[in-house]
Amino acid sequence: MKTLVIGATGQVGHELARQIPSGLIATTRSGESPFAGVSCLALDVTDLDAISALIARVEPGLVVNASAYTAVDRAESEAELAFRVNAQAPESMARACADVGARFVHYSTDYVFDGDGREPYRPDDPTAPIGVYGRSKREGEERVLASGADAMILRTAWVYGLRGQNFLRTMLRLGGERDELRVVDDQIGSPTPAWLVAALTRELVARGAPAGIQHVIARGAVSWCGFARAIFDEATARGLLARAPRVEAIPSSEYPTPAKRPSYSVLDTSGLAALGIDVPAWRDALAETFMRDVGAGASALG
Ligand SMILES: NC(=O)c1ccc[n+]([C@@H]2O[C@H](COP(=O)([O-])OP(=O)(O)OC[C@H]3O[C@@H](n4cnc5c(N)ncnc54)[C@H](OP(=O)(O)O)[C@@H]3O)[C@@H](O)[C@H]2O)c1
């Protein structure tokens, strides 16, 4: 089966390209392939006609959309672009998939919830995004669900890895530069490595999981501050940092950002359990992330 991965330079897209053994066609904005030997086409997803034309031409059996506008703070001042990439583009992809009879996998976010809950959010719980990014992702979900495509929407959260732009890489860089860091302790979520998102996506597709919304995250929850401390424990144990900085817990009010973030955005994964799919605890997934590629771990400091 031909699998089209859209956005193969991103954290999740890159992992998908790495984990899909055969039949892979990737797209990147430039057309440059993420790996030697992977066939790759150029696609700017703001060009909605180009999306339909490319899917009609390739005729894939499966399309996975890993492209997204993910700059949560910048989205507050670039709403039009965020909605084009996160809502209109996925709708075009889903409609084109329906036309060629392809399955469609699209990713969404824990930020579709307002964070006022204190129990893990279930896929059908009411959404109430509190920022432009979350609103644009929610509109993407609605448009994909209404498209008539055989579409799975996988909500994930706090995605990180040893490449790309993410919290882990920022902590490793700052940890190498400073003796003390102040990190927000009143936002709770589930740090989820990109390799795990890709692996769970493959598992869901392989098991023929039903269309609709699924939650795809590592098990358990922690604050950004707790996550930072765990990153430094791992990095020092593996010799990637000579010593851990002191991490001071602060409230979000002491770290103002343009976009408000949910204070609690843990997602219920009983849908995965019902399909017999196990997910690792976030702390084990963090250790596994370092273990997978010690060389990449070292370069994460650069
Ligand atoms: N990161 C998180 O913490 C997080 C949390 C919850 C949910 N998610 C969701 O998970 C999915 C994957 O996120 P990620 O972290 O892997 O994202 P990412 O690393 O930010 O990658 C985004 C990808 O989208 C591509 N892209 C953006 N605008 C494009 C355009 N106009 N044309 C073509 N490509 C474009 C980027 O290409 P360039 O490299 O060319 O810019 C990049 O390949 C997304 O749906 C995201 O909303 C992420």
PDB file of C-alpha atoms and ligand atoms in Angstrom, residues 6-13 28-30 43-46 65-70 81 85-86 106-111 133 137 154-160 164-165 194 197, ligand 1:
ATOM      1  CA  ILE A   6       2.571  15.071   4.582  1.00  0.00           C
ATOM      2  CA  GLY A   7       5.030  17.234   6.542  1.00  0.00           C
ATOM      3  CA  ALA A   8       7.974  14.857   6.911  1.00  0.00           C
ATOM      4  CA  THR A   9      10.349  17.462   8.370  1.00  0.00           C
ATOM      5  CA  GLY A  10       8.304  17.835  11.575  1.00  0.00           C
ATOM      6  CA  GLN A  11       8.847  15.882  14.787  1.00  0.00           C
ATOM      7  CA  VAL A  12       6.100  13.335  14.144  1.00  0.00           C
ATOM      8  CA  GLY A  13       6.454  13.379  10.343  1.00  0.00           C
ATOM      9  CA  THR A  28       8.052  18.445   2.592  1.00  0.00           C
ATOM     10  CA  ARG A  29       7.664  22.149   1.896  1.00  0.00           C
ATOM     11  CA  SER A  30      10.872  22.180  -0.174  1.00  0.00           C
ATOM     12  CA  LEU A  43       3.918  20.559  -1.041  1.00  0.00           C
ATOM     13  CA  ASP A  44       3.058  23.835   0.640  1.00  0.00           C
ATOM     14  CA  VAL A  45      -0.170  22.994   2.448  1.00  0.00           C
ATOM     15  CA  THR A  46      -1.447  26.570   2.246  1.00  0.00           C
ATOM     16  CA  ASN A  65      -1.032  14.551   7.828  1.00  0.00           C
ATOM     17  CA  ALA A  66       1.860  15.455  10.122  1.00  0.00           C
ATOM     18  CA  SER A  67       1.990  19.067   8.928  1.00  0.00           C
ATOM     19  CA  ALA A  68       0.628  21.740  11.224  1.00  0.00           C
ATOM     20  CA  TYR A  69       1.065  25.302  12.402  1.00  0.00           C
ATOM     21  CA  THR A  70       2.384  24.543  15.904  1.00  0.00           C
ATOM     22  CA  LEU A  81      -2.221  31.352   8.644  1.00  0.00           C
ATOM     23  CA  VAL A  85      -2.741  25.233   7.847  1.00  0.00           C
ATOM     24  CA  ASN A  86      -4.635  23.639  10.759  1.00  0.00           C
ATOM     25  CA  HIS A 106      -4.819  13.626  11.091  1.00  0.00           C
ATOM     26  CA  TYR A 107      -3.316  14.864  14.377  1.00  0.00           C
ATOM     27  CA  SER A 108      -4.870  17.198  16.888  1.00  0.00           C
ATOM     28  CA  THR A 109      -4.056  18.451  20.343  1.00  0.00           C
ATOM     29  CA  ASP A 110      -4.875  18.489  24.056  1.00  0.00           C
ATOM     30  CA  TYR A 111      -5.185  22.283  23.639  1.00  0.00           C
ATOM     31  CA  TYR A 133      -3.829  27.467  18.059  1.00  0.00           C
ATOM     32  CA  LYS A 137      -6.937  22.684  15.571  1.00  0.00           C
ATOM     33  CA  LEU A 154      -5.325  11.378  16.834  1.00  0.00           C
ATOM     34  CA  ARG A 155      -5.040  13.940  19.624  1.00  0.00           C
ATOM     35  CA  THR A 156      -1.626  14.023  21.181  1.00  0.00           C
ATOM     36  CA  ALA A 157       0.147  16.321  23.654  1.00  0.00           C
ATOM     37  CA  TRP A 158       3.469  17.829  24.774  1.00  0.00           C
ATOM     38  CA  VAL A 159       5.349  16.256  21.840  1.00  0.00           C
ATOM     39  CA  TYR A 160       9.137  16.106  22.131  1.00  0.00           C
ATOM     40  CA  GLY A 164      13.136  19.525  16.178  1.00  0.00           C
ATOM     41  CA  GLN A 165      11.945  22.350  18.396  1.00  0.00           C
ATOM     42  CA  ALA A 194       7.354  11.770  18.634  1.00  0.00           C
ATOM     43  CA  VAL A 197       3.079   9.018  18.371  1.00  0.00           C
TER      44      VAL A 197
HETATM   45  N1  LIG B   1       4.397  19.772  19.261  1.00  0.00           N
HETATM   46  C1  LIG B   1       3.520  19.531  20.218  1.00  0.00           C
HETATM   47  O1  LIG B   1       3.812  19.681  21.410  1.00  0.00           O
HETATM   48  C2  LIG B   1       2.141  19.039  19.889  1.00  0.00           C
HETATM   49  C3  LIG B   1       1.203  18.903  20.925  1.00  0.00           C
HETATM   50  C4  LIG B   1      -0.075  18.449  20.624  1.00  0.00           C
HETATM   51  C5  LIG B   1      -0.412  18.132  19.311  1.00  0.00           C
HETATM   52  N2  LIG B   1       0.503  18.291  18.319  1.00  0.00           N
HETATM   53  C6  LIG B   1       0.085  17.995  16.939  1.00  0.00           C
HETATM   54  O2  LIG B   1       0.870  16.909  16.462  1.00  0.00           O
HETATM   55  C7  LIG B   1       1.085  17.071  15.067  1.00  0.00           C
HETATM   56  C8  LIG B   1       2.567  16.969  14.775  1.00  0.00           C
HETATM   57  O3  LIG B   1       3.231  18.036  15.474  1.00  0.00           O
HETATM   58  P1  LIG B   1       4.819  18.208  15.451  1.00  0.00           P
HETATM   59  O4  LIG B   1       5.238  18.593  16.811  1.00  0.00           O
HETATM   60  O5  LIG B   1       5.437  17.043  14.760  1.00  0.00           O
HETATM   61  O6  LIG B   1       4.925  19.507  14.515  1.00  0.00           O
HETATM   62  P2  LIG B   1       6.246  20.276  14.030  1.00  0.00           P
HETATM   63  O7  LIG B   1       7.463  19.581  14.501  1.00  0.00           O
HETATM   64  O8  LIG B   1       6.041  21.710  14.341  1.00  0.00           O
HETATM   65  O9  LIG B   1       6.177  20.079  12.451  1.00  0.00           O
HETATM   66  C9  LIG B   1       5.209  20.713  11.692  1.00  0.00           C
HETATM   67  C10 LIG B   1       5.408  20.315  10.248  1.00  0.00           C
HETATM   68  O10 LIG B   1       4.445  21.032   9.472  1.00  0.00           O
HETATM   69  C11 LIG B   1       5.106  21.564   8.353  1.00  0.00           C
HETATM   70  N3  LIG B   1       4.430  22.737   7.831  1.00  0.00           N
HETATM   71  C12 LIG B   1       4.004  23.837   8.510  1.00  0.00           C
HETATM   72  N4  LIG B   1       3.467  24.715   7.631  1.00  0.00           N
HETATM   73  C13 LIG B   1       3.562  24.143   6.401  1.00  0.00           C
HETATM   74  C14 LIG B   1       3.192  24.545   5.095  1.00  0.00           C
HETATM   75  N5  LIG B   1       2.598  25.734   4.867  1.00  0.00           N
HETATM   76  N6  LIG B   1       3.432  23.709   4.059  1.00  0.00           N
HETATM   77  C15 LIG B   1       4.041  22.518   4.266  1.00  0.00           C
HETATM   78  N7  LIG B   1       4.429  22.081   5.475  1.00  0.00           N
HETATM   79  C16 LIG B   1       4.179  22.881   6.525  1.00  0.00           C
HETATM   80  C17 LIG B   1       6.492  21.918   8.856  1.00  0.00           C
HETATM   81  O11 LIG B   1       7.337  22.083   7.745  1.00  0.00           O
HETATM   82  P3  LIG B   1       8.610  23.094   7.798  1.00  0.00           P
HETATM   83  O12 LIG B   1       9.659  22.305   8.527  1.00  0.00           O
HETATM   84  O13 LIG B   1       8.912  23.342   6.361  1.00  0.00           O
HETATM   85  O14 LIG B   1       8.141  24.316   8.524  1.00  0.00           O
HETATM   86  C18 LIG B   1       6.789  20.660   9.675  1.00  0.00           C
HETATM   87  O15 LIG B   1       7.187  19.609   8.821  1.00  0.00           O
HETATM   88  C19 LIG B   1       0.449  18.404  14.686  1.00  0.00           C
HETATM   89  O16 LIG B   1      -0.845  18.183  14.174  1.00  0.00           O
HETATM   90  C20 LIG B   1       0.351  19.156  15.993  1.00  0.00           C
HETATM   91  O17 LIG B   1      -0.701  20.104  15.998  1.00  0.00           O
HETATM   92  C21 LIG B   1       1.774  18.718  18.573  1.00  0.00           C
END
